[in-house]
GROMACS .gro file of C-alpha atoms in nm:
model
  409
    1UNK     CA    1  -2.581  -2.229  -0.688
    2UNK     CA    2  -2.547  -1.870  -0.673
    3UNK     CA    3  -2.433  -1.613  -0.984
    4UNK     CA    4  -2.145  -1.426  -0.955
    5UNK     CA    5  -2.188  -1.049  -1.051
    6UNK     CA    6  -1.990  -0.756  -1.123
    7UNK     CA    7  -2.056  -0.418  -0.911
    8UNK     CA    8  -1.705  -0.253  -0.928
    9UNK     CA    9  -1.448  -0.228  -1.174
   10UNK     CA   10  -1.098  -0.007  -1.123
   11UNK     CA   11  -0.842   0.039  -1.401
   12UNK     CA   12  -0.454   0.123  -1.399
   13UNK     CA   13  -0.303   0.076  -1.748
   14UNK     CA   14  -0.085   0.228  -2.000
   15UNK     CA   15  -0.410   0.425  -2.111
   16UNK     CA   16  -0.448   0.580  -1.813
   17UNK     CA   17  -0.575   0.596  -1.441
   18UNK     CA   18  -0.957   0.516  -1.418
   19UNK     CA   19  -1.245   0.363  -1.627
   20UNK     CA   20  -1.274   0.700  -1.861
   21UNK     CA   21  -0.968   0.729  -1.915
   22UNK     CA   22  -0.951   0.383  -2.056
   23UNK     CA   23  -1.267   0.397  -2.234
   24UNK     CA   24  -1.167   0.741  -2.449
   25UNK     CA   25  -0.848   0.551  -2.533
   26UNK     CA   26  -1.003   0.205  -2.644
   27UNK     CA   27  -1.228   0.448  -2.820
   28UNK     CA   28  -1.010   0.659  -2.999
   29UNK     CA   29  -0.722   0.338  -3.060
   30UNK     CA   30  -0.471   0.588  -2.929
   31UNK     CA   31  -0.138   0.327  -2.820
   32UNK     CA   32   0.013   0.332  -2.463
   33UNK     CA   33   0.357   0.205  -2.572
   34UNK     CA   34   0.630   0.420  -2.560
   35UNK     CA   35   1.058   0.409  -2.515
   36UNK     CA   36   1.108   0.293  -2.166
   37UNK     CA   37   1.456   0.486  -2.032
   38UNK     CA   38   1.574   0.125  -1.859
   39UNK     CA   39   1.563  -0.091  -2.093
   40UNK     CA   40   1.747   0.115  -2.371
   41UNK     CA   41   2.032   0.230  -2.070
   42UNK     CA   42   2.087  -0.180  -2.008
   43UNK     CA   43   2.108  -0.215  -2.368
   44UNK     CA   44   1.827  -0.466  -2.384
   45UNK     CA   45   1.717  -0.564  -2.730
   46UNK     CA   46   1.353  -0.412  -2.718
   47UNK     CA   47   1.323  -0.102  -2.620
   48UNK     CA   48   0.969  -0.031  -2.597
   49UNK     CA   49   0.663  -0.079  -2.323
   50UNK     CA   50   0.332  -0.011  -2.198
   51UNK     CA   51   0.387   0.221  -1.905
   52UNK     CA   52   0.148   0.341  -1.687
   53UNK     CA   53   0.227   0.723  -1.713
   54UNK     CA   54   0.262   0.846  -1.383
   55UNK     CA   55   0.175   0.700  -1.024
   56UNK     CA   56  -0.139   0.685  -0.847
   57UNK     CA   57  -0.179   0.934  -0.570
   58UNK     CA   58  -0.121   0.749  -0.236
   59UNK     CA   59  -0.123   1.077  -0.019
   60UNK     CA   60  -0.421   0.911   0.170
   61UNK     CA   61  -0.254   0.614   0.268
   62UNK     CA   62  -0.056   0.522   0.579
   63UNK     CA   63   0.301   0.587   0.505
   64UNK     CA   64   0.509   0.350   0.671
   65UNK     CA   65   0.300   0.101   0.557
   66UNK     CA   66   0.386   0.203   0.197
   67UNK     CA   67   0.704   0.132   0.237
   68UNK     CA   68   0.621  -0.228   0.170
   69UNK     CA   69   0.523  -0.121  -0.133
   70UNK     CA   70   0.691  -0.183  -0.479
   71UNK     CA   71   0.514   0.022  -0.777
   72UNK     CA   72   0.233  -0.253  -0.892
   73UNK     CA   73   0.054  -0.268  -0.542
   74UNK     CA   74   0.060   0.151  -0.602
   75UNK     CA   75  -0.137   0.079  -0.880
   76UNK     CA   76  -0.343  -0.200  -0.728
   77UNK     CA   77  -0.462   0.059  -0.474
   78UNK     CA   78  -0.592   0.253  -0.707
   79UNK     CA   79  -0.778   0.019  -0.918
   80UNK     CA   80  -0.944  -0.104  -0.577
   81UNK     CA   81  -1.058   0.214  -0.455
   82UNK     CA   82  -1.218   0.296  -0.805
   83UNK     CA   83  -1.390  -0.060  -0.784
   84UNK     CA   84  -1.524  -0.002  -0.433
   85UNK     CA   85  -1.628   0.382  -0.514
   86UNK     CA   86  -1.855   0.180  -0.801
   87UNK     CA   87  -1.992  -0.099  -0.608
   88UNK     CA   88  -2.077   0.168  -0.323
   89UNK     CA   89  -1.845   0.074  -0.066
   90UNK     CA   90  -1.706   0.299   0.169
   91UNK     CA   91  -1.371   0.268   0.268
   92UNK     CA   92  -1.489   0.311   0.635
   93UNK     CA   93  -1.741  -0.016   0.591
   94UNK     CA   94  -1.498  -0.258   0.458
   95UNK     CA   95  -1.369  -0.377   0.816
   96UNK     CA   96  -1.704  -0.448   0.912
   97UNK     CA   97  -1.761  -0.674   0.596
   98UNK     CA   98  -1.636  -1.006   0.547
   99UNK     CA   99  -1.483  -0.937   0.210
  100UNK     CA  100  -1.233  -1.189   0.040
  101UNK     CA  101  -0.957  -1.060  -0.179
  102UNK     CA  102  -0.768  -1.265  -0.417
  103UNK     CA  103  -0.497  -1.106  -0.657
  104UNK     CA  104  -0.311  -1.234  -0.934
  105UNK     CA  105   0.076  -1.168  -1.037
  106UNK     CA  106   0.297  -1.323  -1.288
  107UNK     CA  107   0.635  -1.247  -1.101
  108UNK     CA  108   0.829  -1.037  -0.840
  109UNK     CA  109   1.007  -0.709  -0.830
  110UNK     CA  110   1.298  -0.837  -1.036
  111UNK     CA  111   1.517  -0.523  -1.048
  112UNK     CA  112   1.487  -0.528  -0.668
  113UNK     CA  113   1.682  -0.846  -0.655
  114UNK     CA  114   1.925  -0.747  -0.909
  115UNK     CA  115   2.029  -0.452  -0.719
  116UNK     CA  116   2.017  -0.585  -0.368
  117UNK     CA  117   2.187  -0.905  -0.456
  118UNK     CA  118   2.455  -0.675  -0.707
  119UNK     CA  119   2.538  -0.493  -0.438
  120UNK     CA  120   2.601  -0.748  -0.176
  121UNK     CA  121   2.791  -0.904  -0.365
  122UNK     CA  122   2.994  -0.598  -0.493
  123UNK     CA  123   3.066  -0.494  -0.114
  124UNK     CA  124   3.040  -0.790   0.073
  125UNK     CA  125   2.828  -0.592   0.340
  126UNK     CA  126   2.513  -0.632   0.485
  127UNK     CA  127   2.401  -0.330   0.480
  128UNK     CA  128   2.352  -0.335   0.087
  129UNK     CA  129   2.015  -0.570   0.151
  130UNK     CA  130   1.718  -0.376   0.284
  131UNK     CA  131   1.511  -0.519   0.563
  132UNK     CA  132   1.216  -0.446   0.371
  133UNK     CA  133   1.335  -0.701   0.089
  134UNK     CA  134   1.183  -0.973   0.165
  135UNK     CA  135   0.755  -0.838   0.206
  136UNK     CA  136   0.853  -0.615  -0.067
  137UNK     CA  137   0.946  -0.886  -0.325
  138UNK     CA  138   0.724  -1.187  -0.197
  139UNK     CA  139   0.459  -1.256  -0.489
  140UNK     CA  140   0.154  -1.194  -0.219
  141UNK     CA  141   0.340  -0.859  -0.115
  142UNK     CA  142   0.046  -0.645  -0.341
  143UNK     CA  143  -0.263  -0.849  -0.202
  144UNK     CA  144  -0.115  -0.830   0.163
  145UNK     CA  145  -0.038  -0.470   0.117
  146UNK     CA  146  -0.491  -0.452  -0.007
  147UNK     CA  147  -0.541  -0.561   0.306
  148UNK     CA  148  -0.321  -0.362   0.527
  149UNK     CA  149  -0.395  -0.085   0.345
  150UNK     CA  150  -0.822  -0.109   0.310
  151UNK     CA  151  -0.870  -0.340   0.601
  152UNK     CA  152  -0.996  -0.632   0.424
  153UNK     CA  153  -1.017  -0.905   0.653
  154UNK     CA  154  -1.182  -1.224   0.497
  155UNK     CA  155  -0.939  -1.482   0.321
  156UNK     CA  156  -0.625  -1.303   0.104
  157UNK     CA  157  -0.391  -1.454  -0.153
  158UNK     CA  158  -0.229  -1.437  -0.450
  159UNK     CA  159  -0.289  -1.656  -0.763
  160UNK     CA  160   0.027  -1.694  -1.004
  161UNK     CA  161  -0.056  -1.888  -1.316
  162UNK     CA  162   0.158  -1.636  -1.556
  163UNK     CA  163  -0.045  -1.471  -1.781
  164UNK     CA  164  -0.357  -1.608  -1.636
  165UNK     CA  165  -0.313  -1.469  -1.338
  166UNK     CA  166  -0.576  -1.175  -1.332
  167UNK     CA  167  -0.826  -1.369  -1.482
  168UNK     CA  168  -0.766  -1.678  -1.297
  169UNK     CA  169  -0.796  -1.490  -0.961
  170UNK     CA  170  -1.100  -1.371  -1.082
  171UNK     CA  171  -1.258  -1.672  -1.166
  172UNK     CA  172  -1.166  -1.800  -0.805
  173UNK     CA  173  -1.351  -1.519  -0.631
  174UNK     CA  174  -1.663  -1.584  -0.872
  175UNK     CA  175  -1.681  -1.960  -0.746
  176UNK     CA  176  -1.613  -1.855  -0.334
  177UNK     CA  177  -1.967  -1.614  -0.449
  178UNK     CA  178  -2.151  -1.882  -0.564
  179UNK     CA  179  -2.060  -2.146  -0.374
  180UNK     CA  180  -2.197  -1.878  -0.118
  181UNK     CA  181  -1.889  -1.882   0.134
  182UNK     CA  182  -1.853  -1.535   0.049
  183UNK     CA  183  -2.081  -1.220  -0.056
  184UNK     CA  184  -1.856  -1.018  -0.156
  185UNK     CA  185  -1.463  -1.064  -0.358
  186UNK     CA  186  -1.250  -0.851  -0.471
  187UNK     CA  187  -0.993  -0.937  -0.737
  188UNK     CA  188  -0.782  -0.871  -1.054
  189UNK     CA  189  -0.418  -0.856  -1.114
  190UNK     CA  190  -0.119  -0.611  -1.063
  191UNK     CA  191   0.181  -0.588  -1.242
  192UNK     CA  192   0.522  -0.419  -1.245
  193UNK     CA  193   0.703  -0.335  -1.607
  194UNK     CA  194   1.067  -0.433  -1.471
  195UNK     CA  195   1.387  -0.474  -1.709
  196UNK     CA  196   1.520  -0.769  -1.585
  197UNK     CA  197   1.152  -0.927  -1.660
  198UNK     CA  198   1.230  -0.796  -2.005
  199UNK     CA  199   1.516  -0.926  -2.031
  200UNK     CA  200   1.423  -1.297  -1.947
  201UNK     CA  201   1.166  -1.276  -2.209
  202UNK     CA  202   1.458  -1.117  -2.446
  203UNK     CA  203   1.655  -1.406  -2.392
  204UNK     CA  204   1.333  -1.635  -2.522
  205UNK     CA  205   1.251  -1.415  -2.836
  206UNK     CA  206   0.951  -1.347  -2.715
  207UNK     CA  207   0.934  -0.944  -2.748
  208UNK     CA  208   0.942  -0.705  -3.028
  209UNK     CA  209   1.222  -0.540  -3.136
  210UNK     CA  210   1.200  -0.438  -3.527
  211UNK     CA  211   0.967  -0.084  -3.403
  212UNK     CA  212   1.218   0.045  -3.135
  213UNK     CA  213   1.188   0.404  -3.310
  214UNK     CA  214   0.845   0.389  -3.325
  215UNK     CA  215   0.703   0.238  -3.022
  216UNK     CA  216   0.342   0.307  -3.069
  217UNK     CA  217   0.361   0.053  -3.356
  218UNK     CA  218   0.533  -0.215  -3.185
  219UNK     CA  219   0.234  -0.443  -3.064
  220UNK     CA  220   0.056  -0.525  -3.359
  221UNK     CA  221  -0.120  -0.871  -3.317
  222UNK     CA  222  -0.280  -1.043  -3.638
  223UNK     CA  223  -0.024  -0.852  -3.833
  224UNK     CA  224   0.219  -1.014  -4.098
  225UNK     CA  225   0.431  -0.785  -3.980
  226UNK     CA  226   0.464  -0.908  -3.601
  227UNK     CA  227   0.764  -0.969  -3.425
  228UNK     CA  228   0.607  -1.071  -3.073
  229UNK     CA  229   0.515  -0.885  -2.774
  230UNK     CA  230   0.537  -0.586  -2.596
  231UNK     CA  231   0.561  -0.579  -2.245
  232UNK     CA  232   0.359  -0.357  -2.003
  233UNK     CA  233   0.232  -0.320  -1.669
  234UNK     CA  234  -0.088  -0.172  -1.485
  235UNK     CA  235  -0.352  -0.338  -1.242
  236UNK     CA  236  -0.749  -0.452  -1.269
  237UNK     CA  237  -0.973  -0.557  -0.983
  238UNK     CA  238  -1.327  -0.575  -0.968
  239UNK     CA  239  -1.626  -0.629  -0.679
  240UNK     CA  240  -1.776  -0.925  -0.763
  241UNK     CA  241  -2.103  -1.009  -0.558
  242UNK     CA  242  -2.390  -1.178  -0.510
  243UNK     CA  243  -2.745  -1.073  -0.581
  244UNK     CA  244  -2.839  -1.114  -0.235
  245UNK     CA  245  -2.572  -0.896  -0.083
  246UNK     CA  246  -2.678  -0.668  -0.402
  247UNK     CA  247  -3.057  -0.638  -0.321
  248UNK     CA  248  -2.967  -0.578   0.079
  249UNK     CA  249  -2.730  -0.239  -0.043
  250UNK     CA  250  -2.963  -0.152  -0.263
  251UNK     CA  251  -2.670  -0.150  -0.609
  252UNK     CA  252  -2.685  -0.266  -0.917
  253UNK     CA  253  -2.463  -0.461  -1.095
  254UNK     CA  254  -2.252  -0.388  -1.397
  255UNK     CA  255  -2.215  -0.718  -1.563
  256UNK     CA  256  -2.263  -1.080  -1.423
  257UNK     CA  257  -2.007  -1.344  -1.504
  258UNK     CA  258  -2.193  -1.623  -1.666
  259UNK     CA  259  -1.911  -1.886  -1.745
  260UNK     CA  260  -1.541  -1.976  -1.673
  261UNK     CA  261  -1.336  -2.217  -1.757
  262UNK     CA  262  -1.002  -2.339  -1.719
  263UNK     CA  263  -0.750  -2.603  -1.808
  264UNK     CA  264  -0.398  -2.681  -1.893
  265UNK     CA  265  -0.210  -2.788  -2.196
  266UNK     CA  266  -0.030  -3.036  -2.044
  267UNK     CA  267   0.218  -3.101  -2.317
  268UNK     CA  268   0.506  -2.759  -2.332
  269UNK     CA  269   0.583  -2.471  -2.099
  270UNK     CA  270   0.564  -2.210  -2.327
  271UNK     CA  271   0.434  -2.300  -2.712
  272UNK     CA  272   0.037  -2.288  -2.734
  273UNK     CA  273  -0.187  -2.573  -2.817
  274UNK     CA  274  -0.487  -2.564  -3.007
  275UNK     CA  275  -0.722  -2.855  -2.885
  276UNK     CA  276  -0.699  -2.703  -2.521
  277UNK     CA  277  -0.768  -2.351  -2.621
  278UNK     CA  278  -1.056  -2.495  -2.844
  279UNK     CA  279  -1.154  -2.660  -2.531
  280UNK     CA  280  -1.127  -2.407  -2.282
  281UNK     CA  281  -1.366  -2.152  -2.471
  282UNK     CA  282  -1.585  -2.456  -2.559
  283UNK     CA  283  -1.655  -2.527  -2.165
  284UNK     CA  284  -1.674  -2.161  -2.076
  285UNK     CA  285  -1.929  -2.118  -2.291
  286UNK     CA  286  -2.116  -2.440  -2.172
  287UNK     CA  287  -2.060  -2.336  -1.860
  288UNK     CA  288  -2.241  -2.038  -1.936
  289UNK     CA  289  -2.558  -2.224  -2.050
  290UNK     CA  290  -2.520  -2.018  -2.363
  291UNK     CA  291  -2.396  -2.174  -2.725
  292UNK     CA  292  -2.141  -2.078  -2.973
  293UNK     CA  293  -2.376  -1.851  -3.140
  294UNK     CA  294  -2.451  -1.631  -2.872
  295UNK     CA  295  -2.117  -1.470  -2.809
  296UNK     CA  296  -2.099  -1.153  -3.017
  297UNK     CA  297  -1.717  -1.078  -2.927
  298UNK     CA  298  -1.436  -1.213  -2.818
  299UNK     CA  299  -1.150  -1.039  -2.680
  300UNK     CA  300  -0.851  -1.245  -2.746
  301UNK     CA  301  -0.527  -1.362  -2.566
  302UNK     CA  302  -0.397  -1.184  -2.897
  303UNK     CA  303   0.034  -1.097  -2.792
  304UNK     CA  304   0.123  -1.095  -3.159
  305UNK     CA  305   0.365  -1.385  -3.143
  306UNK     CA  306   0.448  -1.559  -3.430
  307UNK     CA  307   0.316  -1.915  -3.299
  308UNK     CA  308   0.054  -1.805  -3.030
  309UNK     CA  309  -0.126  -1.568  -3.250
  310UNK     CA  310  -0.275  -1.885  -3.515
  311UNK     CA  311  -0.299  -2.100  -3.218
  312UNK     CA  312  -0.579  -1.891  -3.118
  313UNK     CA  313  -0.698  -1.781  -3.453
  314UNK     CA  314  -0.750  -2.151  -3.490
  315UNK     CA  315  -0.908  -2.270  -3.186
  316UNK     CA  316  -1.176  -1.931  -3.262
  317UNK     CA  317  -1.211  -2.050  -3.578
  318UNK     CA  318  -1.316  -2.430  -3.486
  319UNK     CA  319  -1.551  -2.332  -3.204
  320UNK     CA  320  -1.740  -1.977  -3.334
  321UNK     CA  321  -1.663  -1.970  -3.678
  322UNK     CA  322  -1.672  -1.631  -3.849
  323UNK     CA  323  -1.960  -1.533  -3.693
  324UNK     CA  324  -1.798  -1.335  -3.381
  325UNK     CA  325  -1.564  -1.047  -3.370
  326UNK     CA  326  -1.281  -1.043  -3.258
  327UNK     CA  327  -0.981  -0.774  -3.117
  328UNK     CA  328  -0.662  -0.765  -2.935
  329UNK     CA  329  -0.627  -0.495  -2.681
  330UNK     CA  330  -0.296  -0.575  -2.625
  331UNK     CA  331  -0.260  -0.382  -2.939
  332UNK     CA  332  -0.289  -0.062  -2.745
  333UNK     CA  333  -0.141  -0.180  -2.367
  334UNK     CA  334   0.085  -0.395  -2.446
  335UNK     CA  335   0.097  -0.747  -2.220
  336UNK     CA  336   0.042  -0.685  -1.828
  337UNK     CA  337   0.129  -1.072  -1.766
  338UNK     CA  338  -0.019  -1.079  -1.453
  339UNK     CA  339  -0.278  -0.767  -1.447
  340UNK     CA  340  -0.352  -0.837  -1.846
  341UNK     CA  341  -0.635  -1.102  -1.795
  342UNK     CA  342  -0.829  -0.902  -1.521
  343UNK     CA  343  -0.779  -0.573  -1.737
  344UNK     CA  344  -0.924  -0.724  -2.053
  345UNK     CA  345  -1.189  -0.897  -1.878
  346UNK     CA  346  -1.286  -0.483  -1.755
  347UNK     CA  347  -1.219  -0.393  -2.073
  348UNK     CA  348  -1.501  -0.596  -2.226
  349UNK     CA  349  -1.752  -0.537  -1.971
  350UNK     CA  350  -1.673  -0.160  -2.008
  351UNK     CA  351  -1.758  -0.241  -2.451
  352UNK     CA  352  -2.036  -0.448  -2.350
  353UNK     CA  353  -2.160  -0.155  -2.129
  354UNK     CA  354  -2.087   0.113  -2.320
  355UNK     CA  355  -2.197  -0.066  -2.681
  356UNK     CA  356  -1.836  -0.043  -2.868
  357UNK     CA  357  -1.585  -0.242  -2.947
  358UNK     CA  358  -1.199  -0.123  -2.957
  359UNK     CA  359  -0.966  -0.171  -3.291
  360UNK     CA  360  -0.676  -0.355  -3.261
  361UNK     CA  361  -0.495  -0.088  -3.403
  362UNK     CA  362  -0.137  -0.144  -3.591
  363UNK     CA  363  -0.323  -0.455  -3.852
  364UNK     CA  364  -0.253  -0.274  -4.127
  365UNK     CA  365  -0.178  -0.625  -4.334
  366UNK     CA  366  -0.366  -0.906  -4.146
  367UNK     CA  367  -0.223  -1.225  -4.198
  368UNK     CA  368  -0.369  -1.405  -4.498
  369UNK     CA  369  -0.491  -1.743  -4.266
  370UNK     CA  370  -0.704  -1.503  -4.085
  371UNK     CA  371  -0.869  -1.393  -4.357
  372UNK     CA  372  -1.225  -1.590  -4.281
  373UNK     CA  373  -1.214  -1.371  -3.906
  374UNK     CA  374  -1.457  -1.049  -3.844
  375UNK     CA  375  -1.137  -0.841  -3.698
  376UNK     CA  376  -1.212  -0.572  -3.580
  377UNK     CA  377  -0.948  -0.279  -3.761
  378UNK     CA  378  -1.221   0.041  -3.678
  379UNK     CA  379  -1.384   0.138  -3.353
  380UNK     CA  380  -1.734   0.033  -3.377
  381UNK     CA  381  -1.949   0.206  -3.193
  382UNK     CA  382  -2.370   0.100  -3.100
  383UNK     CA  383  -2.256  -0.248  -3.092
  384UNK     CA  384  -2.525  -0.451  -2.873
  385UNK     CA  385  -2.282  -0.705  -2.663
  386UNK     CA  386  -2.525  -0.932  -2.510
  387UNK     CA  387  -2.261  -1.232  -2.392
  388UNK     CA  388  -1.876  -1.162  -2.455
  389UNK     CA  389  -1.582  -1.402  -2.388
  390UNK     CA  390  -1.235  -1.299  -2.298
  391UNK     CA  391  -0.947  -1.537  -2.305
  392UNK     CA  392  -0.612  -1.565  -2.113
  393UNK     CA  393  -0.327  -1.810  -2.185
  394UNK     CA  394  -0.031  -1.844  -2.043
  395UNK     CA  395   0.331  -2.035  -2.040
  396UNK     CA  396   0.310  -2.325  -1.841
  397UNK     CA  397  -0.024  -2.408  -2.037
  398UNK     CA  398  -0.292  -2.237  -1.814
  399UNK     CA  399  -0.586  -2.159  -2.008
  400UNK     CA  400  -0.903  -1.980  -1.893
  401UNK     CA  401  -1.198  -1.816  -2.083
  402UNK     CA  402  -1.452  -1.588  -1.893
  403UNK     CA  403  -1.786  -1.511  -2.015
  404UNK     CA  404  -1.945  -1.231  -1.930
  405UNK     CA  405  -2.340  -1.114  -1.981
  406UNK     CA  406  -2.491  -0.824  -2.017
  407UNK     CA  407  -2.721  -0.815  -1.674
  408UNK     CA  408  -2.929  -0.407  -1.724
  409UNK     CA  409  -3.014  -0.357  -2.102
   0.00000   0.00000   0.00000
């Protein structure tokens, strides 16, 4: 079988546009959240989220094809074209490569529905619903718009698994590479930050809303003090290759993924279960052909729930011991749903690269049963990451754990 590497990364997130950008802020533990305007004018309970800052630039793309285009497949372009520009793939190559794409996304653009299906049935008229509705709200509508947009014309889709989405789809173009149907994937996950979203997850208790006047200390996994999660949107994708197709354009890659693995809980939608999230990260790392020992860091699921938070903690615990470290960038983003699992897995082949590992800012009183854990509170810097695992889990009990190794030092 054939490995699976990593030649492109792109980043959209509530710490900015771009790999540097999101390296100087995992650096420096400065926090994305902030007040978002919509959710405080529908007088939702939490107030607070991890917005990306401004749009991408889309001047170079074809306009009436944007208008397909709700905000998360804005910031899905971007994250592509960064990932190509690093694998060394011109924009005016791609038709003439077979390239898959698979993206991931949690949900739909909510708000879109709300106000179309408000107004229709306000007025009674037709004219309220836009023709554009329906590819503009379909979950594939950001993957479809990739490959209008970039010209990608190998197999497309969308994977929805909630919050395993990004990850999931990434795991999914790693197997077409080594099964060797494909040389070349791109994939990652796209998200919008939407207030109807947030207020579905209001409704379940799920999100924060004791820090509402100070938002930048809202998502504080590990922490006594957490009240659950703050939501947030952005996008990841990555080029993920083989070392054939590698050696014939003459790149190098930036990480290889060693080991995945995924599974389901099989026993609630939306509480957590240890023995699967023990067994997830147990068969990832098998996969892997590496043991417990090896992985150095672990970037967790980590939303700062009440009951997901010592799920994990606990599953960690039983398979690595203390002997790992362990973060929650979530801490500083917030959770993408969708996008979060393919932006974390970036995120920790961006430490691994760049020897670091982010704080999970906002602990400032860990909770006691986590006491035995190597959390990482400080930026540590000349860390040598030689195997790292990052773990998604979402409701509906999809679990998956990526490894990734360090391929160039």
């Amino acid at each position: 079988m054939k490995r699976a590497y990593i030649t492109g990364r792109g980043l959209v997130t509530p710490l900015g546009i771009g790999q540097v950008s999101n390296i100087a802020g995992l650096r420096s533990g400065v926090s994305g959240i902030c007040t978002i305007p919509e959710f405080v004018e529908h007088n939702l309970e939490s107030h607070v989220g991890g917005k990306v800052k401004e749009l991408p630039d889309v001047s170079m793309y074809d306009r009436k094809q944007l208008r397909f285009c709700q905000p998360n497949a804005l910031f899905a372009f971007e994250a592509v074209a960064e990932a190509l520009a690093e694998a060394q793939i011109a924009r005016e190559d791609i038709p003439n490569l077979r390239i898959a794409l698979i993206g991931g996304v949690a949900g739909s653009y909510f708000s879109m529905i709300h106000d179309m299906t408000s107004g229709y049935c306000r007025s009674g008229r037709l004219r309220e619903v836009s023709p554009l509705t329906v590819p503009r709200v379909m979950p594939s509508s950001t993957v479809a718009n990739i490959s209008l947009q970039f010209g990608f014309n190998g197999e497309s889709y969308d994977v929805s698994a909630a919050c395993s989405s990004g990850a999931i789809a990434i795991m999914q173009g790693a197997r077409l590479v080594e099964s060797g149907i494909y040389d070349i994937v791109v994939a990652g996950g796209s998200e919008n930050l939407d207030w109807v979203q947030c207020l579905g997850f209001t409704a379940a208790r799920a999100l924060s809303k004791s820090y509402n006047d100070c938002p930048e200390k809202s998502s504080r996994p590990f922490d006594v003090d957490r009240d659950g999660f703050v939501l947030a949107e952005g996008a990841g994708f990555v080029v993920i290759e083989s070392e054939e197709s590698m050696k014939r354009r003459g790149v190098t890659p930036k990480t290889l993924i060693s080991g995945c693995a995924s599974n389901s809980n099989a026993k609630d939608m939306v509480v957590p279960d240890a023995a699967a999230s023990e067994a997830v990260m147990r068969e990832a790392v098998k996969n892997a052909g590496l043991a417990a020992d090896d992985i150095a860091y672990i970037n967790t699921h980590g939303t700062a729930t009440k009951v997901g938070d010592p799920v994990e903690m606990a599953a960690i615990k039983s398979v690595f011991g203390s002997k790992v470290a362990v973060n929650s960038t979530k801490s500083q983003t917030g959770h993408m749903i969708g996008a979060t699992g393919a932006v974390e897995l970036i995120f920790s082949s961006l430490m691994m690269e760049h020897k670091f590992i982010s704080p999970t800012v906002n602990l400032d009183n860990p909770e006691p049963e986590f006491d035995w854990a190597d959390l990482v509170r400080e930026t540590r810097e000349n860390v040598d990451l030689k195997h790292v695992l990052s773990n998604s889990f979402a409701f509906g009990g999809s679990n998956i754990s990526v490894v990734l190794s360090d391929c160039v030092n």
